[in-house]
Amino acid sequence: MADTGEAENGVGAAPKGTVTQRAIEQIKAMIAEGRLEPGQRLPTERDLAARLGISRSSMREAIRALTVLGVLEARHGSGIYVTQLEAGDLLETFGVVADLSRGPRLVELLEVRRVLESTATALAAARITADQLAEVEKHLTAMNVTDDPEEILAHDLAFHRVIAGAAGNDTMAAILDGLSSRTFRARVWRGYEEEGAFARTRREHAAIHRALVARDPEAARAAAAAHVGEVEQWLRTQLREQL
Amino acid sequence: MADTGEAENGVGAAPKGTVTQRAIEQIKAMIAEGRLEPGQRLPTERDLAARLGISRSSMREAIRALTVLGVLEARHGSGIYVTQLEAGDLLETFGVVADLSRGPRLVELLEVRRVLESTATALAAARITADQLAEVEKHLTAMNVTDDPEEILAHDLAFHRVIAGAAGNDTMAAILDGLSSRTFRARVWRGYEEEGAFARTRREHAAIHRALVARDPEAARAAAAAHVGEVEQWLRTQLREQL
DNA sequence: GAGCTGTAGTGGTCAGACCACCTGGCTGGT
DNA sequence: ACCAGCCAGGTGGTCTGACCACTACAGCTC
């Protein structure tokens, strides 16, 4: 193994970017090409570093980067593994966008959510199972018997999560999950709920549930779009007033 | 070393996860709380490490992680800066999902794209400017006068990118950009274009363009949905046959 | 004043050491 | 033969300190 063989390396010597960046691309490529399967264990950090001719520190940075991206998973004392590469794993970082966005971008995010949530709810109306519907009802009633904002928020999230799951598109569900991250909603709702929006929210949720029971996709789409749209419009006016 | 630092830190001593993970959260929190503004320069790696009571190596891993997430940007010899935190910065990682997805998830991604692309195209029909429309036409004709798949692909991407940009929702545009990443499309198209789909694609693009010129959102929505839906359906049958 | 140059400071990389944790085999008993 | 407990090796996690590559800027030269 003349690893980075100094003289004759020819093409491979393309010094593009940092060595860490290169390592990231190489590992990503290995997975994309199927040389690394989901769940499979990678060589040790020390091995990988030696193999690519870089130091362990640099390799660790590459691994850390792929870890936060949800591509790899490091288990202390055991080894490094490729995740299952499922939608949830890879789209976890989507929450960061929601958490760090402010001002106009919050409206944009809600607009995206409105589009996706209404579609997901419509799909769910056609595909939801009895069990899933029962769970939706569970969160709906739980939301109505308490006044603790924290609890309401939790059941609200779960309510939509079950519906998104019933739509049968894990990728869409994962994106919606990110768009509804706890901190994101908490920030927006802090003001929203203080305007007597609780009652309205409950009405809207009931409408969504009704459409699901009736297995009416169009009604479900409309109800979901209206639900998100309410918050969206409220946020728009909020932003306008702040300026 | 007073390890967990000052007294006022309170609960901060909670030894949750790795020190690097903690550092990531702390920097993220600083940005979320507004203590770090977009574009602002951070202290040096050495300073940050000392401030959080960790080694430079660990801090570097944290910085690297936030760099790949598009939150920070490191400039060799100059310093570390917070990015503008625009949609494009933070959603760059979305391409990774598209690149590492295979099988059924590709269909799911196209389904998401169909929903968003049709909405974006509808919005664009109402908002697109003359200049943007001219650019759309440029890519449309350029796509029709060449037979080089690479070039066609490039103009195809640009065609949709301009439209997404004209929709006025940067976040949506950034997501669509990720969903149409070069490698993703190249993989799907490799087979698609070999079935005489070129002509059909050109017809569909022409239909989208017509709807934009007519400023007809509904027609634009339908044309875009049909366009993506074609590829989606083709992929569905492909997957079915492979099994 | 414009242009060059040197230098201090920054991120990038490397090497080696130690720690914390998991795993699997061995030991000893039953 | 079986099982619980111990133990050693290997792995990721962390720290240290050194050097390199690059940038920025002050100060010098012309």
Coordinates of C-alpha atoms (C1' of nucleotides) in Angstrom, one line a residue:
Chain A
M1 CA 0.0 0.0 0.0
A2 CA 1.8 3.0 -1.2
D3 CA -1.0 5.0 0.4
T4 CA -0.5 8.6 -0.5
G5 CA 2.6 7.6 -2.4
E6 CA 4.4 10.8 -2.9
A7 CA 5.6 10.8 -6.5
E8 CA 3.7 8.5 -8.7
N9 CA 0.3 9.2 -7.3
G10 CA -0.7 11.0 -10.4
V11 CA -4.5 11.7 -10.5
G12 CA -5.5 11.0 -6.9
A13 CA -3.3 13.7 -5.6
A14 CA -6.0 16.4 -6.5
P15 CA -5.7 18.5 -3.4
K16 CA -9.2 19.7 -3.3
G17 CA -10.3 21.2 0.0
T18 CA -9.2 19.9 3.4
V19 CA -8.3 16.3 4.1
T20 CA -11.2 16.0 6.4
Q21 CA -13.6 17.1 3.7
R22 CA -12.1 14.6 1.3
A23 CA -12.5 11.9 3.9
I24 CA -16.2 12.8 4.3
E25 CA -16.8 12.6 0.6
Q26 CA -15.0 9.2 0.4
I27 CA -17.0 7.6 3.1
K28 CA -20.2 9.0 1.7
A29 CA -19.2 7.6 -1.7
M30 CA -18.5 4.2 -0.2
I31 CA -22.1 4.2 1.1
A32 CA -23.6 5.6 -2.1
E33 CA -21.8 2.9 -4.1
G34 CA -23.0 0.2 -1.9
R35 CA -19.6 -0.8 -0.5
L36 CA -21.0 0.0 2.9
E37 CA -24.4 -1.3 3.7
P38 CA -26.9 0.1 6.3
G39 CA -26.2 -1.2 9.7
Q40 CA -22.7 -2.4 8.8
R41 CA -19.8 -1.8 11.0
L42 CA -16.8 0.3 9.7
P43 CA -13.2 -0.3 10.4
T44 CA -11.8 1.4 13.4
E45 CA -11.0 5.1 13.4
R46 CA -7.3 4.2 13.5
D47 CA -7.7 1.8 10.5
L48 CA -9.7 4.3 8.5
A49 CA -7.2 7.0 9.1
A50 CA -4.3 4.9 8.1
R51 CA -6.2 3.7 5.0
L52 CA -6.9 7.2 3.7
G53 CA -3.4 8.4 4.8
I54 CA -4.6 11.0 7.3
S55 CA -4.3 11.4 11.0
R56 CA -6.8 10.0 13.4
S57 CA -7.8 13.6 14.5
S58 CA -8.9 14.5 10.9
M59 CA -10.7 11.2 10.5
R60 CA -12.5 11.8 13.7
E61 CA -13.7 15.1 12.4
A62 CA -15.0 13.4 9.3
I63 CA -16.8 10.8 11.3
R64 CA -18.3 13.4 13.6
A65 CA -19.6 15.3 10.6
L66 CA -21.2 12.2 9.2
T67 CA -22.6 11.4 12.6
V68 CA -24.5 14.7 13.0
L69 CA -25.8 14.2 9.4
G70 CA -27.3 10.9 10.6
V71 CA -25.2 8.8 8.3
L72 CA -23.0 7.2 10.8
E73 CA -23.4 6.2 14.4
A74 CA -20.5 5.8 16.9
R75 CA -21.0 3.5 19.8
H76 CA -18.4 4.0 22.5
G77 CA -16.3 0.9 23.0
S78 CA -18.0 -1.0 20.2
G79 CA -17.3 0.7 16.9
I80 CA -18.7 2.9 14.2
Y81 CA -21.8 1.8 12.2
V82 CA -23.7 3.0 9.2
T83 CA -27.2 3.9 10.3
Q84 CA -30.2 2.3 8.7
L85 CA -30.2 5.4 6.4
E86 CA -33.9 5.8 7.0
A87 CA -35.7 9.1 6.4
G88 CA -35.8 9.8 10.1
D89 CA -32.0 9.3 10.5
L90 CA -31.1 11.5 7.6
L91 CA -33.6 14.3 8.2
E92 CA -33.0 14.8 11.8
T93 CA -30.9 17.8 11.0
F94 CA -33.9 19.4 9.5
G95 CA -34.8 20.5 13.0
V96 CA -31.8 22.7 13.1
V97 CA -33.2 24.9 10.3
A98 CA -36.4 25.3 12.2
D99 CA -34.6 26.1 15.4
L100 CA -32.3 28.8 13.9
S101 CA -34.8 30.5 11.7
R102 CA -36.4 33.7 12.6
G103 CA -38.5 36.4 11.1
P104 CA -39.7 36.0 7.5
R105 CA -38.2 32.5 7.2
L106 CA -40.5 31.2 9.9
V107 CA -43.4 32.1 7.6
E108 CA -41.7 30.3 4.7
L109 CA -41.3 27.3 6.9
L110 CA -45.0 27.3 7.8
E111 CA -45.9 27.7 4.2
V112 CA -43.9 24.6 3.3
R113 CA -45.5 22.8 6.2
R114 CA -48.9 23.9 5.1
V115 CA -48.4 22.4 1.7
L116 CA -46.9 19.1 3.0
E117 CA -49.2 18.8 6.0
S118 CA -52.3 19.2 3.9
T119 CA -51.1 16.6 1.4
A120 CA -50.1 14.2 4.1
T121 CA -53.5 14.6 5.8
A122 CA -55.3 14.0 2.6
L123 CA -53.3 10.8 2.0
A124 CA -54.0 9.7 5.5
A125 CA -57.7 10.1 5.1
A126 CA -57.5 7.5 2.4
R127 CA -55.1 5.1 4.1
I128 CA -55.4 5.5 7.9
T129 CA -56.0 2.2 9.8
A130 CA -58.5 1.8 12.6
D131 CA -55.6 1.5 15.1
Q132 CA -54.0 4.7 13.9
L133 CA -57.4 6.5 14.0
A134 CA -57.8 5.4 17.6
E135 CA -54.5 6.9 18.5
V136 CA -55.4 10.1 16.8
E137 CA -58.5 10.3 18.9
K138 CA -56.6 9.6 22.0
H139 CA -54.4 12.6 21.5
L140 CA -57.4 14.7 20.4
T141 CA -59.3 14.0 23.7
A142 CA -56.1 14.3 25.8
M143 CA -55.6 17.7 24.3
N144 CA -59.0 18.8 25.3
V145 CA -59.0 17.7 29.0
T146 CA -55.9 19.6 30.1
D147 CA -54.9 23.2 30.3
D148 CA -51.2 22.7 30.7
P149 CA -49.6 24.2 27.6
E150 CA -46.7 21.8 27.7
E151 CA -49.0 18.8 27.6
I152 CA -51.2 20.3 24.9
L153 CA -48.2 21.0 22.8
A154 CA -47.0 17.4 23.2
H155 CA -50.4 15.9 22.2
D156 CA -50.7 18.4 19.4
L157 CA -47.4 17.2 18.0
A158 CA -48.3 13.6 18.5
F159 CA -51.7 14.2 16.8
H160 CA -50.1 15.4 13.6
R161 CA -47.3 12.9 13.8
V162 CA -49.7 10.0 13.8
I163 CA -51.5 11.4 10.8
A164 CA -48.3 12.0 8.9
G165 CA -47.3 8.5 9.7
A166 CA -50.5 7.2 8.3
A167 CA -49.9 8.9 5.0
G168 CA -47.5 6.2 4.1
N169 CA -44.6 8.4 3.1
D170 CA -41.9 8.2 5.7
T171 CA -39.8 10.9 4.0
M172 CA -42.7 13.4 4.1
A173 CA -43.4 12.5 7.7
A174 CA -39.7 13.0 8.7
I175 CA -39.7 16.5 7.1
L176 CA -42.9 17.4 8.8
D177 CA -41.4 16.2 12.1
G178 CA -38.5 18.6 11.6
L179 CA -40.8 21.5 10.6
S180 CA -42.7 20.9 13.9
S181 CA -39.7 20.6 16.2
R182 CA -40.5 21.2 19.8
T183 CA -38.5 24.5 20.1
F184 CA -39.9 25.8 16.8
R185 CA -43.5 25.3 17.8
A186 CA -42.8 26.5 21.4
R187 CA -41.5 29.8 20.0
V188 CA -44.3 30.4 17.7
W189 CA -47.0 29.3 20.1
R190 CA -45.9 31.3 23.0
G191 CA -47.7 34.3 21.6
Y192 CA -50.3 32.5 19.5
E193 CA -51.9 30.7 22.4
E194 CA -52.3 33.9 24.4
E195 CA -54.9 35.2 22.0
G196 CA -57.5 32.7 22.8
A197 CA -56.4 30.5 20.0
F198 CA -56.9 27.4 22.1
A199 CA -60.5 27.1 21.2
R200 CA -59.9 27.7 17.6
T201 CA -57.1 25.1 17.5
R202 CA -59.4 22.5 19.1
R203 CA -62.1 23.2 16.5
E204 CA -59.6 22.8 13.7
H205 CA -58.3 19.6 15.1
A206 CA -61.8 18.3 15.4
A207 CA -62.4 19.2 11.8
I208 CA -59.3 17.3 10.7
H209 CA -60.4 14.3 12.7
R210 CA -63.9 14.4 11.3
A211 CA -62.5 14.3 7.8
L212 CA -60.3 11.3 8.6
V213 CA -63.3 9.4 10.0
A214 CA -65.3 10.2 6.9
R215 CA -62.3 9.1 4.8
D216 CA -62.7 12.3 2.8
P217 CA -59.3 13.4 1.4
E218 CA -60.4 16.7 0.1
A219 CA -62.0 17.7 3.3
A220 CA -58.9 16.6 5.2
R221 CA -56.7 18.6 2.9
A222 CA -58.8 21.7 3.4
A223 CA -58.9 21.3 7.1
A224 CA -55.2 20.8 7.5
A225 CA -54.4 23.7 5.2
A226 CA -56.7 25.9 7.1
H227 CA -55.2 24.8 10.4
V228 CA -51.6 25.6 9.5
G229 CA -52.7 28.6 7.5
E230 CA -54.2 30.2 10.6
V231 CA -50.9 30.1 12.4
E232 CA -49.2 31.3 9.3
Q233 CA -51.4 34.3 8.9
W234 CA -51.1 35.2 12.6
L235 CA -47.3 35.1 12.3
R236 CA -47.5 37.3 9.2
T237 CA -49.3 40.0 11.0
Q238 CA -47.1 39.6 14.0
L239 CA -44.0 40.3 11.9
R240 CA -45.7 43.2 10.2
E241 CA -46.5 44.8 13.5
Q242 CA -43.0 44.3 14.9
L243 CA -41.5 46.5 12.1
Chain B
M1 CA -9.3 23.8 36.8
A2 CA -12.7 24.4 38.2
D3 CA -14.0 22.1 35.5
T4 CA -17.7 23.1 35.1
G5 CA -16.6 26.7 35.5
E6 CA -18.4 29.4 37.5
A7 CA -21.0 29.0 40.0
E8 CA -23.7 30.7 38.1
N9 CA -23.7 28.0 35.5
G10 CA -26.1 26.1 37.7
V11 CA -27.4 22.9 36.0
G12 CA -24.8 23.2 33.2
A13 CA -22.8 20.5 34.9
A14 CA -25.2 17.9 33.6
P15 CA -22.8 15.3 32.0
K16 CA -25.1 14.6 29.1
G17 CA -23.4 12.9 26.2
T18 CA -20.0 13.7 24.9
V19 CA -18.3 17.0 25.5
T20 CA -18.3 17.6 21.8
Q21 CA -22.0 17.2 21.6
R22 CA -22.4 19.6 24.4
A23 CA -20.2 22.1 22.7
I24 CA -22.4 21.8 19.5
E25 CA -25.5 22.5 21.5
Q26 CA -24.0 25.4 23.3
I27 CA -22.8 27.2 20.1
K28 CA -26.2 26.4 18.6
A29 CA -27.9 27.9 21.6
M30 CA -25.7 31.0 21.4
I31 CA -26.9 31.6 17.9
A32 CA -30.6 30.8 18.7
E33 CA -30.5 33.2 21.5
G34 CA -29.1 35.9 19.4
R35 CA -25.8 36.1 21.2
L36 CA -24.1 35.3 17.9
E37 CA -25.4 37.2 14.8
P38 CA -25.3 36.0 11.3
G39 CA -22.0 36.9 9.7
Q40 CA -20.3 37.5 13.0
R41 CA -16.9 36.2 13.8
L42 CA -16.4 33.8 16.7
P43 CA -13.5 33.7 19.1
T44 CA -10.6 31.5 18.0
E45 CA -10.8 27.7 18.4
R46 CA -8.3 28.0 21.2
D47 CA -10.4 30.6 23.0
L48 CA -13.7 28.7 22.5
A49 CA -12.1 25.5 23.8
A50 CA -10.7 27.2 26.9
R51 CA -14.0 29.0 27.5
L52 CA -16.0 25.8 27.5
G53 CA -13.3 23.9 29.4
I54 CA -12.6 21.4 26.6
S55 CA -9.7 20.6 24.4
R56 CA -9.1 22.1 21.1
S57 CA -9.6 18.8 19.4
S58 CA -13.1 18.4 20.8
M59 CA -13.9 21.9 19.9
R60 CA -12.7 21.4 16.4
E61 CA -15.1 18.4 16.0
A62 CA -17.9 20.6 17.2
I63 CA -17.0 23.3 14.8
R64 CA -16.7 20.8 11.9
A65 CA -20.1 19.4 12.7
L66 CA -21.7 22.9 12.6
T67 CA -19.8 23.6 9.5
V68 CA -21.3 20.7 7.5
L69 CA -24.7 21.8 8.8
G70 CA -24.2 25.1 7.2
V71 CA -24.3 27.0 10.5
L72 CA -20.6 28.0 10.7
E73 CA -18.0 28.7 8.1
A74 CA -14.3 28.4 8.8
R75 CA -11.9 30.5 6.8
H76 CA -8.3 29.3 6.9
G77 CA -6.1 32.0 8.5
S78 CA -8.9 34.3 9.2
G79 CA -11.3 32.9 11.7
I80 CA -14.7 31.2 12.2
Y81 CA -17.9 33.0 11.2
V82 CA -21.6 32.4 11.5
T83 CA -23.1 32.0 8.1
Q84 CA -25.9 34.2 6.9
L85 CA -28.2 31.4 8.1
E86 CA -30.2 31.6 4.9
A87 CA -32.2 28.8 3.7
G88 CA -29.6 27.8 1.2
D89 CA -26.9 27.6 3.8
L90 CA -28.9 25.4 6.2
L91 CA -30.6 23.1 3.7
E92 CA -27.5 22.2 1.8
T93 CA -27.3 19.0 3.7
F94 CA -30.6 18.0 2.2
G95 CA -28.8 16.8 -0.9
V96 CA -27.2 14.1 1.2
V97 CA -30.6 12.5 1.7
A98 CA -31.2 12.5 -2.0
D99 CA -27.7 11.1 -2.7
L100 CA -27.9 8.2 -0.2
S101 CA -31.5 7.2 -0.8
R102 CA -32.4 4.2 -2.9
G103 CA -35.3 2.0 -3.8
P104 CA -38.7 3.0 -2.3
R105 CA -37.4 6.2 -0.7
L106 CA -36.6 7.6 -4.1
V107 CA -40.2 7.4 -4.9
E108 CA -41.1 9.1 -1.6
L109 CA -38.6 11.9 -2.4
L110 CA -40.2 12.4 -5.8
E111 CA -43.6 12.5 -4.2
V112 CA -42.5 15.3 -1.9
R113 CA -40.9 17.0 -4.8
R114 CA -44.1 16.7 -6.8
V115 CA -46.1 18.4 -4.1
L116 CA -43.6 21.2 -3.5
E117 CA -42.7 21.7 -7.2
S118 CA -46.3 22.0 -8.2
T119 CA -47.0 24.5 -5.5
A120 CA -43.9 26.5 -6.3
T121 CA -44.7 26.6 -10.0
A122 CA -48.2 27.8 -9.2
L123 CA -46.9 30.6 -7.1
A124 CA -44.4 31.4 -9.8
A125 CA -47.2 31.8 -12.3
A126 CA -48.6 34.6 -10.3
R127 CA -45.4 36.3 -9.3
I128 CA -42.7 35.7 -11.9
T129 CA -41.1 38.8 -13.4
A130 CA -40.3 39.5 -17.0
D131 CA -36.6 39.0 -16.5
Q132 CA -37.1 35.7 -14.7
L133 CA -39.5 34.5 -17.4
A134 CA -36.9 35.4 -20.0
E135 CA -34.4 33.2 -18.2
V136 CA -36.8 30.4 -18.1
E137 CA -37.2 30.6 -21.8
K138 CA -33.4 30.7 -22.3
H139 CA -33.0 27.4 -20.5
L140 CA -36.0 26.0 -22.3
T141 CA -34.6 26.7 -25.8
A142 CA -31.1 25.7 -24.8
M143 CA -32.5 22.4 -23.7
N144 CA -34.0 21.9 -27.1
V145 CA -31.1 22.6 -29.3
T146 CA -28.6 20.1 -27.8
D147 CA -28.5 16.3 -27.5
D148 CA -25.8 16.2 -24.8
P149 CA -27.5 14.6 -21.8
E150 CA -25.2 16.5 -19.4
E151 CA -26.1 19.8 -20.9
I152 CA -29.8 19.0 -21.0
L153 CA -29.7 18.0 -17.4
A154 CA -28.0 21.2 -16.4
H155 CA -30.5 23.3 -18.2
D156 CA -33.3 21.2 -16.8
L157 CA -32.1 21.9 -13.3
A158 CA -31.7 25.6 -14.0
F159 CA -35.2 25.7 -15.6
H160 CA -36.8 24.5 -12.4
R161 CA -34.4 26.5 -10.2
V162 CA -35.4 29.8 -11.8
I163 CA -39.1 28.9 -11.4
A164 CA -38.6 27.9 -7.8
G165 CA -36.8 31.2 -7.2
A166 CA -39.7 33.1 -8.7
A167 CA -42.1 31.5 -6.3
G168 CA -40.8 33.9 -3.6
N169 CA -40.2 31.2 -0.9
D170 CA -36.5 30.7 -0.5
T171 CA -36.9 27.9 1.9
M172 CA -39.1 26.0 -0.5
A173 CA -36.6 26.7 -3.3
A174 CA -33.7 25.4 -1.2
I175 CA -35.5 22.2 -0.4
L176 CA -36.4 21.6 -4.1
D177 CA -32.7 22.3 -4.9
G178 CA -31.7 19.5 -2.5
L179 CA -34.4 17.2 -4.0
S180 CA -33.0 17.7 -7.4
S181 CA -29.3 17.4 -6.6
R182 CA -27.2 16.5 -9.6
T183 CA -26.3 13.0 -8.5
F184 CA -29.9 12.3 -7.6
R185 CA -31.3 13.2 -11.0
A186 CA -28.4 11.7 -12.9
R187 CA -29.1 8.3 -11.2
V188 CA -32.8 8.4 -11.9
W189 CA -32.5 9.8 -15.4
R190 CA -29.9 7.4 -16.6
G191 CA -32.7 4.9 -17.4
Y192 CA -35.5 7.3 -17.9
E193 CA -34.0 9.1 -20.8
E194 CA -33.3 5.9 -22.7
E195 CA -37.0 5.3 -23.2
G196 CA -37.6 8.2 -25.5
A197 CA -38.6 10.3 -22.6
F198 CA -36.7 13.3 -24.1
A199 CA -39.6 14.3 -26.3
R200 CA -42.1 13.9 -23.5
T201 CA -39.9 16.0 -21.1
R202 CA -39.7 18.8 -23.7
R203 CA -43.5 18.8 -24.1
E204 CA -44.0 19.0 -20.4
H205 CA -41.5 21.8 -20.0
A206 CA -43.2 23.7 -22.8
A207 CA -46.6 23.2 -21.0
I208 CA -45.1 24.6 -17.8
H209 CA -43.7 27.6 -19.7
R210 CA -47.0 28.2 -21.4
A211 CA -48.8 28.3 -18.0
L212 CA -46.3 30.8 -16.7
V213 CA -46.7 33.0 -19.7
A214 CA -50.5 32.9 -19.3
R215 CA -50.0 33.6 -15.6
D216 CA -52.3 30.7 -14.9
P217 CA -51.5 29.2 -11.5
E218 CA -53.8 26.2 -11.8
A219 CA -52.5 25.3 -15.2
A220 CA -49.0 25.7 -13.9
R221 CA -49.7 23.5 -10.8
A222 CA -51.2 20.8 -13.0
A223 CA -48.3 20.9 -15.5
A224 CA -45.7 20.7 -12.9
A225 CA -47.4 17.9 -11.0
A226 CA -47.8 15.9 -14.2
H227 CA -44.1 16.5 -15.1
V228 CA -42.8 15.2 -11.8
G229 CA -45.5 12.6 -11.7
E230 CA -44.3 11.1 -15.0
V231 CA -40.9 10.3 -13.6
E232 CA -42.4 9.2 -10.3
Q233 CA -44.6 6.6 -12.1
W234 CA -41.8 5.4 -14.2
L235 CA -39.7 4.9 -11.2
R236 CA -42.5 3.0 -9.5
T237 CA -42.8 0.5 -12.3
Q238 CA -39.0 0.2 -12.5
L239 CA -38.8 -0.8 -8.8
R240 CA -41.7 -3.2 -9.2
E241 CA -39.9 -4.9 -12.1
Q242 CA -36.6 -5.2 -10.3
L243 CA -38.2 -7.3 -7.6
Chain C
dG1 C1' 0.3 57.4 -2.1
dA2 C1' 0.9 52.8 -4.1
dG3 C1' 3.1 48.7 -3.7
dC4 C1' 5.9 45.4 -1.3
dT5 C1' 7.2 42.8 2.7
dG6 C1' 7.5 40.8 7.0
dT7 C1' 5.2 39.1 11.0
dA8 C1' 1.7 37.8 14.2
dG9 C1' -2.3 35.2 14.5
dT10 C1' -5.6 32.0 12.7
dG11 C1' -7.4 27.5 11.1
dG12 C1' -5.5 22.8 9.4
dT13 C1' -2.9 18.7 10.4
dC14 C1' -0.3 15.5 12.8
dA15 C1' 1.5 12.5 16.6
dG16 C1' 1.1 10.1 20.9
dA17 C1' -0.8 9.4 25.2
dC18 C1' -4.4 8.2 28.4
dC19 C1' -9.3 7.4 29.8
dA20 C1' -14.1 5.3 29.6
dC21 C1' -16.7 1.8 27.9
dC22 C1' -18.1 -2.5 25.6
dT23 C1' -17.3 -7.2 24.4
dG24 C1' -16.2 -11.9 24.6
dG25 C1' -13.7 -15.4 26.6
dC26 C1' -12.0 -17.4 30.7
dT27 C1' -12.5 -18.9 35.4
dG28 C1' -14.6 -20.7 39.2
dG29 C1' -18.3 -22.4 41.3
dT30 C1' -22.6 -25.2 41.3
Chain D
dA1 C1' -22.9 -29.4 31.8
dC2 C1' -24.2 -25.0 33.1
dC3 C1' -24.1 -20.3 34.7
dA4 C1' -22.5 -16.1 37.1
dG5 C1' -18.7 -13.3 37.7
dC6 C1' -14.3 -11.5 36.5
dC7 C1' -10.9 -9.9 33.4
dA8 C1' -8.2 -8.4 29.4
dG9 C1' -8.2 -6.6 24.8
dG10 C1' -10.1 -3.5 21.7
dT11 C1' -12.8 0.6 20.6
dG12 C1' -14.4 5.3 20.7
dG13 C1' -13.6 9.8 23.6
dT14 C1' -10.5 13.2 25.2
dC15 C1' -6.4 15.8 26.0
dT16 C1' -1.8 17.8 24.9
dG17 C1' 1.6 20.0 22.3
dA18 C1' 3.7 20.7 18.3
dC19 C1' 4.1 22.2 13.4
dC20 C1' 2.3 23.8 8.9
dA21 C1' -0.5 26.8 5.5
dC22 C1' -2.7 30.7 5.0
dT23 C1' -4.6 35.4 6.0
dA24 C1' -4.5 40.0 7.5
dC25 C1' -2.4 44.1 8.6
dA26 C1' 1.2 47.2 10.1
dG27 C1' 5.2 49.2 8.6
dC28 C1' 8.7 49.9 5.2
dT29 C1' 10.3 51.2 0.6
dC30 C1' 10.0 53.6 -3.5

